[in-house]
Amino acid sequence: MTTISELDTPCVLIDLDKVEANLARAQALADKAGLKLRPHIKTHKLPRFARRQVERGAAGITVQKLGEAEVMADAGLTDMLLTFNIIGAAKRARLKALHERVTIRTVADSAECVDGLAETFTDPAHPLGVFVECDTGMGRCGVQSAKAAVSLARRIAAAPGLAFAGLMTYPAAGKYREAAKWLADAKALFARENMELPAITTGGTPDLAHMAEAAAVATEYRPGTYIYMDRSQVAAGAAGWDDCALSVLATVVSRPTDTRAILDAGSKTLTSDTLGLDGFGYIPAYPEARIAGLSEEHGTVDLSASAQKPAIGAVLRIIPNHACPVSNLFDRVHLVRGDGVVETLDVAARGRVD
Amino acid sequence: MTTISELDTPCVLIDLDKVEANLARAQALADKAGLKLRPHIKTHKLPRFARRQVERGAAGITVQKLGEAEVMADAGLTDMLLTFNIIGAAKRARLKALHERVTIRTVADSAECVDGLAETFTDPAHPLGVFVECDTGMGRCGVQSAKAAVSLARRIAAAPGLAFAGLMTYPAAGKYREAAKWLADAKALFARENMELPAITTGGTPDLAHMAEAAAVATEYRPGTYIYMDRSQVAAGAAGWDDCALSVLATVVSRPTDTRAILDAGSKTLTSDTLGLDGFGYIPAYPEARIAGLSEEHGTVDLSASAQKPAIGAVLRIIPNHACPVSNLFDRVHLVRGDGVVETLDVAARGRVD
């Protein structure tokens, strides 16, 4: 078996034992809370792991782009939620093709989006399920009030080829209580209006431990990053370093000064995502080292606070700030167990940006 | 001919007329200054444009990673400088294979790097050219003093299979005078030591207009971004908006509030690179709009300061902060002239991270 030490750098390692533990923990939390789990595959972009999530009990998967849905459908996944407004005739045609072959539902947060879908999907015998996306505090997409959610749900329900599927939100990290209150208020309004509310789906990994509280109103939970975890999730208290399944292997290629090391991993490897953190990753073997800056191919490490200093040629594992975009940068990832490389997989849904 | 309006979003457009104008301008500046031009292909990652740069007078190309060199060699490029320390036996073997088929030279900033190369390259009849990388203010790789440069040059010259090629630097943006002084001091020391200094190669795009000053000491100039330009180069005064050849086409998919628009272009499209700028790109049609935040697939636009506000479905062109990593995110780019799509090219050296 190839060992990690034989790999050329930079490259991505996925620790299979940690993946399995992370999947098991989240599924157990969901089962205990009585929530369906619908993992977001944007983190791994691998059909292998999507199938594994379903095998372990997930109700289906979440995808962010049509291209991801197409890759997953090709790989045999059959139940997916596309949590992105589909706008424009070309994209609606692709969604229709998917709707013919798998169970796929989507979201909308505007009359324009619903009306476009209603134009394309016209078969009452095989309607497209559409959730109303709600902005519960994230400040991204979503209707701004319960009243607007009811109104848009009515518009969906009135379209012969559409079916109102429920409410969908991606809550701001740490704001699960605010999100739950928003959704509870909306649920109450739907009840007052005598409108059926088939499902309420929420996320994500930072507030995984609070799934039981989400379950007071939600019916489904959509975490993504939990399969790999990363430095941002450790910072959010959602994981420990030992839970981090994805790491980047990099080599020290220069030691220009006593306190500076240069890695062969820059923003093309670790991404420029800071997610509010200082520096661009964590090096477990050198916990006091700070990845202070990235250019495209170089990572600049400040060793001022580190008593131990890696030599030129040293190969280091790095926990990135944000695992998901790292998956998107690599054509292949190495699945490892301990120091052994079990298999190398193409990242099938990498770069599926549209 | 396909028109831009028929393209699905998000996608990357490359304006061919602007590319040609940018190439012509830089080549003319280099010719006037008496400098060889050796463009860095990391920006476009396209053999087509690498060949065009050579056709227009470039002495060869610059690559940052072995994988890029391999793609360019496969595409018929024959003269390249690899401006990255090659560390480790596996990478040296790849470099050796390239050295057998094309003219390729590399850099070193440490005895460890030189000694590794000296172990692999042993043929005095076909030596590997090695530049000493100098840290002239960038704070990345590079020897820290002229004395260290002389010492490392001696080590290279003493290796039978290596040939000392000169000094290489990537100066900090705006610090061309400091870099030139560093190099002039080093050149003086080489002269005092009676050591030949075959070439001095420097860069980059931000200080393109100061090429004549660089020519007082340098012999070669290696700009990269100049072929496309971007928002950071406009901010640096190296380009105007009309020079920006690369743009991202994105669709407004949501208008959740009066002052917020959401684009289908996030960090997987525009990258999280800020390069010290506020926001994540510039929208020429809505100059007062601010791309305030990115998640992976969503761009959040603040329209507070914009009297005109795009509707859902509007398709916008965005000049990204940093063109180079955008090239790295897309499998394909569309070459355009006016509103027509001339051709769609695979980004051959995309993701060649090692």
XYZ file of C-alpha atoms in Angstrom:
708
model
C 0.000 0.000 0.000
C 1.201 3.502 -0.809
C 1.965 5.477 2.308
C 1.335 9.153 2.821
C 5.068 9.819 2.783
C 5.200 8.716 -0.879
C 2.665 11.310 -2.042
C 3.740 14.375 -3.959
C 2.661 17.661 -2.393
C 0.509 19.624 -2.136
C -2.336 17.134 -1.978
C -5.482 16.450 -0.001
C -5.861 13.605 2.479
C -9.226 12.343 3.712
C -9.047 10.220 6.846
C -11.696 7.528 6.388
C -11.998 6.621 10.068
C -12.685 10.231 10.963
C -15.216 10.502 8.121
C -17.091 7.467 9.419
C -17.068 8.808 12.976
C -18.336 12.211 11.820
C -21.116 10.631 9.749
C -22.157 8.374 12.612
C -22.244 11.204 15.143
C -24.445 13.476 13.026
C -26.806 10.685 12.022
C -27.177 9.690 15.686
C -27.911 13.288 16.647
C -30.530 13.528 13.914
C -32.111 10.193 14.868
C -32.243 11.221 18.507
C -33.797 14.575 17.625
C -36.301 12.957 15.293
C -34.983 14.947 12.326
C -34.370 13.708 8.833
C -30.757 14.268 7.823
C -30.099 15.577 4.315
C -26.327 16.168 4.071
C -25.002 18.850 1.759
C -22.556 17.264 -0.669
C -20.833 20.565 -1.522
C -18.221 19.702 1.103
C -16.956 16.460 -0.400
C -18.324 16.536 -3.976
C -17.846 12.743 -4.056
C -20.611 10.296 -5.052
C -18.906 7.710 -2.838
C -19.528 9.726 0.299
C -23.008 10.825 -0.809
C -23.975 7.167 -1.102
C -22.379 6.456 2.259
C -24.401 9.236 3.879
C -27.602 7.696 2.505
C -26.536 4.182 3.575
C -26.079 5.524 7.079
C -29.623 6.830 7.199
C -29.775 10.177 5.409
C -33.117 10.905 3.735
C -31.327 12.145 0.640
C -28.741 14.757 -0.216
C -28.543 18.505 -0.633
C -26.828 20.092 -3.634
C -26.118 23.746 -4.309
C -25.856 23.808 -8.082
C -27.469 21.967 -10.975
C -24.070 20.704 -12.055
C -23.644 18.997 -8.708
C -27.119 17.484 -9.000
C -26.283 16.141 -12.477
C -23.085 14.484 -11.229
C -24.899 12.944 -8.287
C -27.810 11.731 -10.434
C -25.328 10.146 -12.839
C -23.774 8.389 -9.854
C -27.074 6.877 -8.770
C -28.259 9.247 -6.077
C -32.042 9.458 -6.320
C -33.327 12.033 -3.824
C -31.954 15.546 -3.710
C -32.811 19.061 -2.655
C -31.314 21.848 -4.757
C -31.054 24.800 -2.372
C -30.495 27.449 -5.001
C -32.904 29.685 -6.908
C -33.109 28.427 -10.472
C -33.386 31.430 -12.775
C -33.437 31.385 -16.573
C -34.764 29.036 -19.228
C -31.508 27.145 -19.762
C -31.226 26.173 -16.110
C -34.917 25.297 -15.874
C -34.503 22.911 -18.823
C -31.644 21.183 -17.001
C -33.751 20.974 -13.847
C -36.602 19.475 -15.857
C -34.314 16.811 -17.278
C -33.254 15.924 -13.731
C -36.868 15.902 -12.543
C -37.610 13.244 -15.176
C -35.037 10.845 -13.757
C -34.693 11.452 -9.998
C -36.589 12.956 -7.094
C -35.402 16.531 -7.007
C -36.934 19.518 -5.294
C -35.800 23.106 -5.279
C -36.337 26.458 -3.583
C -37.645 29.893 -4.498
C -37.690 33.225 -2.732
C -39.421 35.390 -5.341
C -42.439 35.496 -7.582
C -40.071 35.734 -10.546
C -38.419 32.449 -9.620
C -41.762 30.689 -8.987
C -43.293 31.991 -12.204
C -40.328 30.780 -14.212
C -40.614 27.321 -12.674
C -44.381 27.339 -13.274
C -43.767 28.014 -16.966
C -41.457 25.032 -17.321
C -43.124 22.563 -14.972
C -46.746 22.092 -16.021
C -47.631 18.465 -15.303
C -49.987 18.128 -12.309
C -49.326 14.380 -12.323
C -45.608 14.952 -11.696
C -45.232 18.312 -9.999
C -41.940 19.866 -8.950
C -41.647 20.307 -5.190
C -40.634 23.859 -4.294
C -39.634 25.117 -0.853
C -39.868 28.767 0.075
C -36.418 29.952 1.105
C -36.524 32.087 4.245
C -33.912 34.589 5.405
C -33.853 33.804 9.117
C -30.829 35.977 9.829
C -28.152 34.947 7.319
C -28.742 38.029 5.166
C -28.397 36.124 1.908
C -31.352 34.790 -0.111
C -34.822 34.299 1.290
C -38.143 35.968 1.911
C -37.992 38.507 4.697
C -41.174 37.720 6.636
C -43.591 34.940 7.510
C -46.240 36.843 5.599
C -44.082 36.821 2.486
C -43.485 33.092 2.966
C -47.233 32.415 3.080
C -47.791 34.558 0.031
C -45.100 32.796 -1.984
C -46.317 29.379 -0.828
C -49.760 30.275 -2.179
C -48.209 31.220 -5.507
C -46.411 27.877 -5.669
C -49.534 25.952 -4.687
C -51.533 27.764 -7.347
C -49.230 26.593 -10.135
C -50.530 23.300 -11.559
C -47.071 21.848 -12.160
C -45.591 22.902 -8.800
C -46.160 21.603 -5.285
C -45.426 23.624 -2.173
C -42.870 21.530 -0.257
C -42.286 23.616 2.854
C -39.852 26.164 4.236
C -36.098 26.079 3.788
C -33.481 28.158 5.545
C -29.772 28.275 6.022
C -29.404 29.925 9.415
C -26.506 32.178 10.288
C -23.883 30.272 12.311
C -24.661 30.467 16.023
C -28.089 32.003 15.368
C -30.070 28.756 15.549
C -32.398 30.200 18.211
C -33.240 33.227 16.071
C -33.776 30.941 13.071
C -36.001 28.614 15.089
C -38.077 31.548 16.332
C -38.474 32.885 12.781
C -39.613 29.457 11.583
C -41.941 28.941 14.570
C -43.607 32.279 13.865
C -43.991 31.309 10.226
C -45.377 27.901 11.179
C -47.957 29.615 13.399
C -48.991 31.888 10.553
C -49.364 28.937 8.175
C -51.604 27.289 10.808
C -53.701 30.442 11.221
C -54.094 30.595 7.465
C -55.064 26.913 7.373
C -52.222 26.203 4.988
C -50.436 22.907 5.032
C -46.714 23.140 5.841
C -45.275 19.786 4.721
C -41.697 20.257 5.937
C -39.229 22.700 7.436
C -35.595 22.153 6.525
C -32.640 23.889 8.162
C -28.837 23.506 8.685
C -25.834 23.511 9.265
C -22.671 22.134 10.813
C -21.738 24.957 13.225
C -24.906 24.317 15.245
C -25.013 20.542 14.843
C -24.958 20.073 18.610
C -28.185 22.066 18.850
C -30.129 19.819 16.484
C -32.542 18.896 19.268
C -33.505 22.549 19.642
C -33.907 22.889 15.868
C -36.244 19.882 15.999
C -38.777 21.882 17.998
C -39.841 23.386 14.681
C -37.790 21.830 11.856
C -38.296 18.416 10.289
C -35.004 18.103 8.421
C -31.390 19.135 8.939
C -28.817 19.809 6.193
C -25.247 19.905 7.480
C -22.369 19.879 4.987
C -18.970 20.451 6.540
C -19.560 17.919 9.346
C -18.193 15.071 7.201
C -14.714 16.647 7.135
C -14.805 19.412 9.744
C -12.176 22.159 9.582
C -10.508 24.942 11.522
C -13.603 27.157 11.358
C -15.735 24.408 12.903
C -13.168 23.881 15.649
C -13.274 27.633 16.286
C -17.096 27.456 16.410
C -16.897 24.654 18.981
C -18.518 22.158 16.609
C -15.470 19.874 16.391
C -12.099 19.076 17.898
C -8.871 18.858 15.925
C -9.107 15.066 16.031
C -12.420 15.221 14.182
C -10.873 16.992 11.190
C -10.865 14.403 8.411
C -9.540 16.586 5.597
C -5.980 17.814 5.672
C -3.638 19.292 3.127
C -0.191 17.768 2.848
C 2.451 20.387 2.068
C 6.234 20.609 1.934
C 8.507 23.255 3.404
C 10.314 24.536 0.309
C 12.202 27.453 1.833
C 13.425 28.715 5.191
C 14.551 32.226 4.211
C 14.885 33.416 7.815
C 14.965 31.890 11.261
C 11.290 32.665 11.821
C 9.895 32.141 8.302
C 9.016 28.937 6.478
C 7.517 28.812 3.004
C 5.153 25.984 2.046
C 4.266 24.731 -1.426
C 0.611 25.351 -0.527
C -0.938 28.735 -1.215
C -4.392 30.030 -2.042
C -4.682 27.524 -4.921
C -4.547 24.838 -2.221
C -5.836 26.280 1.055
C -8.090 29.019 -0.413
C -8.057 32.616 0.806
C -11.081 31.974 3.026
C -10.429 33.278 6.511
C -13.995 32.902 7.868
C -13.011 35.534 10.390
C -9.990 33.568 11.637
C -6.424 34.777 11.928
C -4.228 33.026 9.379
C -4.974 30.372 6.791
C -4.868 27.019 8.549
C -3.579 25.062 11.498
C -0.488 22.852 11.534
C -1.002 20.244 14.271
C 2.689 19.311 14.425
C 3.582 22.981 14.940
C 0.646 24.391 16.878
C 2.354 27.731 17.508
C 3.172 28.261 13.835
C 0.961 30.803 12.070
C 0.161 30.562 8.363
C 0.388 34.314 8.050
C -0.063 34.813 4.330
C -0.813 33.045 1.074
C 0.014 33.811 -2.473
C -1.228 31.449 -5.157
C 1.424 28.771 -4.689
C 3.254 29.843 -1.531
C 2.164 29.744 2.085
C 4.172 31.982 4.393
C 4.490 30.579 7.906
C 5.526 32.757 10.832
C 7.524 30.637 13.269
C 8.219 33.447 15.756
C 6.126 31.793 18.456
C 7.195 28.244 17.622
C 10.125 26.777 19.537
C 10.320 23.906 17.035
C 10.953 24.911 13.463
C 10.511 22.597 10.470
C 13.446 22.130 8.104
C 13.404 22.431 4.320
C 11.847 19.263 2.971
C 9.640 18.683 6.010
C 6.176 17.490 5.019
C 3.372 18.940 7.132
C -0.336 18.256 7.485
C -2.500 21.352 7.563
C -6.116 21.655 8.709
C -7.558 24.335 6.412
C -9.864 27.101 7.605
C -12.635 25.858 5.324
C -12.718 22.323 3.955
C -15.402 22.784 1.263
C -13.553 25.091 -1.150
C -10.413 22.965 -0.766
C -12.369 20.028 -2.218
C -13.246 22.305 -5.099
C -9.607 23.098 -5.890
C -8.350 19.542 -6.298
C -9.000 17.137 -9.140
C -8.267 14.211 -6.837
C -8.184 13.415 -3.122
C -6.430 10.582 -1.315
C -8.490 8.452 1.057
C -6.240 7.362 3.921
C -6.333 5.125 6.975
C -3.525 5.888 9.383
C -0.457 6.360 7.189
C -1.763 4.257 4.315
C -3.358 5.564 1.134
C -6.401 3.352 0.586
C -7.537 4.883 -2.685
C -7.342 8.023 -4.787
C -10.649 9.435 -6.015
C -11.542 12.006 -8.645
C -13.568 14.838 -7.129
C -16.448 14.214 -9.498
C -18.478 17.344 -8.730
C -15.489 19.671 -8.537
C -15.916 22.911 -10.430
C -19.615 22.302 -11.135
C -20.263 25.956 -10.676
C -23.454 26.369 -12.722
C -22.024 32.737 -33.642
C -23.059 32.218 -30.040
C -23.553 35.495 -28.223
C -22.695 36.200 -24.615
C -26.381 36.399 -23.750
C -26.757 32.697 -24.605
C -24.156 31.563 -22.086
C -25.140 29.897 -18.858
C -23.802 31.589 -15.740
C -21.540 31.858 -13.925
C -18.829 31.685 -16.552
C -15.613 33.433 -17.535
C -15.267 35.714 -20.549
C -11.918 36.674 -22.067
C -12.054 39.679 -24.366
C -9.589 38.916 -27.168
C -9.147 42.514 -28.323
C -8.203 43.591 -24.828
C -5.813 40.630 -24.507
C -4.052 41.640 -27.712
C -3.802 45.256 -26.606
C -2.406 44.244 -23.205
C 0.166 41.929 -24.790
C 1.224 44.591 -27.286
C 1.614 47.283 -24.642
C 3.810 45.190 -22.333
C 5.967 43.881 -25.186
C 6.472 47.442 -26.433
C 7.459 48.599 -22.946
C 9.947 45.731 -22.663
C 11.380 46.381 -26.125
C 11.775 50.072 -25.358
C 13.458 49.314 -22.032
C 15.745 46.735 -23.621
C 14.390 43.983 -21.393
C 13.513 40.452 -22.344
C 9.900 39.693 -21.544
C 9.109 36.312 -19.970
C 5.379 36.312 -19.167
C 4.076 34.257 -16.291
C 1.416 31.876 -17.586
C -0.154 31.339 -14.153
C -2.667 34.044 -15.036
C -4.192 32.404 -18.100
C -3.005 28.776 -17.874
C -3.702 28.481 -21.618
C -1.149 27.178 -24.140
C -2.877 29.326 -26.771
C -1.969 32.538 -25.000
C 1.493 31.316 -24.008
C 2.251 30.750 -27.698
C 0.803 34.145 -28.535
C 3.063 35.812 -25.979
C 6.093 34.171 -27.578
C 4.893 35.069 -31.091
C 4.691 38.675 -29.961
C 8.309 38.674 -28.853
C 8.549 37.080 -25.416
C 11.842 35.267 -24.762
C 9.934 32.366 -23.239
C 7.469 31.828 -20.437
C 7.459 31.646 -16.657
C 5.674 28.858 -14.799
C 5.138 28.452 -11.080
C 4.678 24.712 -10.761
C 6.052 21.615 -12.480
C 2.518 20.640 -13.498
C 2.172 23.912 -15.387
C 5.538 23.319 -17.068
C 4.449 19.839 -18.136
C 1.234 21.152 -19.704
C 3.113 23.899 -21.524
C 5.826 21.512 -22.743
C 3.141 19.149 -24.046
C 1.648 22.107 -25.900
C 4.921 22.909 -27.667
C 6.371 25.670 -25.525
C 10.121 25.226 -25.487
C 11.696 27.796 -23.156
C 10.537 28.211 -19.593
C 11.639 29.431 -16.204
C 10.190 27.594 -13.213
C 10.213 30.158 -10.413
C 9.670 27.737 -7.566
C 12.098 25.843 -5.341
C 12.045 22.196 -6.380
C 12.373 20.066 -3.251
C 12.211 16.282 -3.051
C 13.262 13.406 -5.299
C 9.878 12.947 -6.979
C 9.730 16.538 -8.172
C 13.383 16.517 -9.253
C 12.678 13.464 -11.407
C 9.822 15.330 -13.105
C 12.083 18.338 -13.631
C 14.734 16.081 -15.131
C 12.220 14.628 -17.583
C 11.312 18.165 -18.647
C 14.974 19.157 -18.930
C 15.440 16.309 -21.445
C 12.808 17.734 -23.796
C 12.695 21.534 -23.408
C 14.828 24.416 -22.199
C 13.843 24.790 -18.585
C 15.626 26.602 -15.797
C 14.708 26.889 -12.158
C 15.518 28.762 -8.961
C 16.971 27.977 -5.538
C 17.306 29.935 -2.329
C 18.998 27.376 -0.103
C 21.912 24.973 -0.010
C 19.395 22.164 0.547
C 17.623 22.993 -2.708
C 20.876 23.323 -4.676
C 22.317 20.102 -3.248
C 19.166 18.202 -4.172
C 19.352 19.505 -7.746
C 23.071 18.700 -7.876
C 22.315 15.106 -6.933
C 19.808 14.692 -9.765
C 21.460 16.791 -12.468
C 24.987 15.518 -13.070
C 25.699 15.969 -16.765
C 28.203 18.791 -17.428
C 27.309 18.591 -21.125
C 23.678 19.441 -20.400
C 23.593 21.376 -17.149
C 20.455 22.693 -15.481
C 20.382 26.484 -15.263
C 19.623 27.648 -11.728
C 18.875 31.207 -10.637
C 19.368 32.350 -7.070
C 16.053 33.647 -5.774
C 16.449 36.897 -3.866
C 14.055 38.356 -1.292
C 14.149 42.009 -2.321
C 11.286 43.011 -0.034
C 8.433 40.616 -0.764
C 9.068 38.624 2.403
C 8.439 35.282 0.732
C 11.203 33.016 -0.612
C 14.708 34.186 -1.379
C 18.160 34.715 0.063
C 18.296 37.657 2.443
C 21.526 39.360 1.351
C 23.820 39.927 -1.593
C 26.481 37.999 0.282
C 24.167 35.002 0.583
C 23.374 35.282 -3.133
C 27.086 35.148 -4.014
C 27.607 32.208 -1.713
C 24.711 30.238 -3.193
C 25.778 31.123 -6.744
C 29.191 29.616 -5.948
C 27.531 26.441 -4.696
C 25.534 26.184 -7.942
C 28.600 26.864 -10.094
C 30.540 24.217 -8.196
C 28.019 21.493 -9.068
C 29.058 19.804 -12.332
C 25.492 19.328 -13.566
C 24.257 22.812 -12.658
C 24.952 26.200 -14.210
C 24.494 29.483 -12.357
C 21.939 31.412 -14.429
C 21.645 34.674 -12.516
C 19.441 36.334 -9.939
C 15.661 36.096 -9.789
C 13.259 38.132 -7.697
C 9.582 38.833 -7.412
C 9.497 42.332 -5.980
C 6.776 43.507 -3.639
C 4.178 45.549 -5.527
C 5.146 49.217 -5.625
C 8.621 48.467 -4.231
C 10.429 48.350 -7.578
C 12.960 50.937 -6.436
C 13.858 48.944 -3.319
C 14.110 45.792 -5.426
C 16.309 47.522 -8.004
C 18.629 48.823 -5.279
C 18.891 45.335 -3.726
C 19.764 43.873 -7.114
C 22.217 46.681 -7.950
C 24.052 46.093 -4.658
C 24.177 42.384 -5.414
C 25.428 43.051 -8.949
C 28.208 45.226 -7.513
C 29.220 42.473 -5.116
C 29.287 39.890 -7.922
C 31.569 42.287 -9.844
C 33.878 42.786 -6.860
C 34.059 39.021 -6.467
C 34.809 38.640 -10.190
C 31.815 36.382 -10.601
C 29.846 36.329 -13.779
C 26.197 37.340 -13.404
C 24.499 36.116 -16.608
C 21.025 37.558 -16.026
C 18.785 39.346 -13.561
C 15.087 38.608 -13.851
C 12.328 40.520 -12.082
C 8.541 41.241 -12.319
C 5.564 41.948 -12.157
C 2.426 43.614 -13.471
C 1.782 46.250 -10.759
C 5.011 48.045 -11.708
C 4.883 47.402 -15.435
C 4.997 51.132 -16.170
C 8.348 51.318 -14.363
C 10.036 48.729 -16.552
C 12.545 51.293 -17.765
C 13.721 51.837 -14.205
C 13.950 48.090 -13.637
C 16.109 47.885 -16.761
C 18.862 49.856 -15.033
C 19.839 46.573 -13.379
C 17.545 43.795 -14.636
C 17.773 41.985 -17.969
C 14.380 40.296 -17.984
C 10.845 41.076 -16.800
C 8.161 38.531 -15.829
C 4.670 40.012 -15.619
C 1.686 37.686 -15.333
C -1.598 39.456 -14.671
C -1.000 42.059 -17.405
C -2.621 39.834 -20.041
C -6.017 40.058 -18.289
C -5.635 42.826 -15.700
C -8.118 42.977 -12.827
C -9.520 45.171 -10.074
C -6.315 44.975 -8.031
C -4.268 46.220 -10.989
C -6.697 49.078 -11.548
C -6.352 49.923 -7.848
C -2.558 49.830 -8.245
C -2.759 52.214 -11.191
C -1.414 49.623 -13.622
C -4.590 49.433 -15.707
C -7.917 51.076 -16.421
C -11.253 49.271 -16.337
C -11.214 49.146 -20.140
C -8.003 47.125 -20.046
C -9.613 44.338 -18.002
C -9.912 41.411 -20.406
C -11.264 38.814 -17.983
C -14.741 39.164 -16.571
C -17.136 36.851 -14.809
C -20.671 36.671 -16.119
C -23.195 36.207 -13.317
C -26.970 36.298 -12.898
C -29.002 38.055 -10.230
C -30.898 35.145 -8.658
C -32.524 36.952 -5.761
C -33.492 40.436 -4.646
C -34.460 39.738 -1.041
C -34.558 43.412 -0.064
C -34.528 46.756 -1.808
C -30.801 47.166 -1.254
C -29.628 43.559 -1.627
C -29.030 41.486 -4.743
C -27.728 37.937 -4.719
C -25.576 36.679 -7.604
C -24.955 33.089 -8.669
C -21.229 33.816 -8.318
C -19.521 33.259 -4.977
C -16.055 32.299 -3.817
C -16.053 29.267 -6.148
C -16.197 31.801 -8.987
C -14.657 35.081 -7.832
C -12.322 33.658 -5.116
C -12.093 35.107 -1.613
C -8.994 37.105 -2.570
C -9.393 40.694 -1.453
C -5.790 41.821 -2.104
C -6.486 44.554 0.404
C -9.541 45.846 -1.468
C -13.016 46.415 -0.103
C -15.428 43.883 -1.546
C -14.970 41.107 -4.076
C -15.173 42.641 -7.507
C -16.412 45.533 -9.606
C -19.622 45.608 -11.634
C -19.104 48.155 -14.446
C -22.840 48.450 -15.184
C -23.507 49.241 -11.507
C -20.392 51.085 -10.409
C -21.857 52.025 -7.013
C -22.855 48.453 -6.203
C -20.589 46.736 -3.682
C -20.004 42.972 -3.717
C -20.044 42.903 0.054
C -19.758 39.202 0.767
C -19.282 35.810 -0.826
C -20.240 32.357 0.199
C -19.281 29.467 -2.039
C -22.064 29.913 -4.598
C -23.648 33.245 -3.641
C -22.378 36.777 -4.030
C -24.138 39.329 -1.833
C -24.352 42.759 -3.441
C -25.101 45.860 -1.416
C -27.089 48.269 -3.577
C -27.486 50.966 -0.900
C -25.353 53.419 -2.840
C -26.656 52.437 -6.263
C -29.552 54.422 -7.687
C -30.051 51.785 -10.374
C -30.810 48.311 -9.118
C -30.659 45.162 -11.255
C -33.738 42.940 -11.400
C -33.874 39.186 -10.852
C -32.585 37.574 -14.021
C -30.247 40.432 -14.900
C -26.922 39.166 -16.215
C -23.921 41.202 -15.061
C -20.257 41.309 -15.943
C -17.911 41.466 -12.991
C -14.229 42.414 -12.945
C -12.760 40.214 -10.203
C -10.245 41.438 -7.643
C -7.667 38.936 -8.883
C -7.859 37.352 -12.326
C -5.299 34.551 -11.824
C -7.136 32.392 -9.276
C -10.370 32.821 -11.252
C -8.664 31.075 -14.188
C -7.816 28.294 -11.781
C -11.438 27.758 -10.743
C -12.906 27.192 -14.198
C -12.539 24.177 -16.448
C -13.322 26.352 -19.473
C -13.254 29.996 -20.502
C -15.079 31.719 -23.345
C -13.019 33.836 -25.736
C -15.155 36.753 -26.876
C -15.047 39.657 -29.306
C -17.676 42.256 -28.547
C -20.815 40.276 -27.786
C -19.780 37.207 -29.759
C -18.283 34.025 -28.346
C -15.392 33.177 -30.667
C -14.352 29.951 -28.997
C -14.487 28.060 -25.722
C -11.179 26.738 -24.413
C -10.278 24.220 -21.724
C -8.007 25.802 -19.126
C -5.302 23.239 -19.734
C -3.078 24.080 -16.771
C -5.912 24.572 -14.315
C -5.406 22.879 -10.972
C -1.789 21.940 -11.730
C -0.910 22.570 -8.156
C 2.176 20.375 -7.790
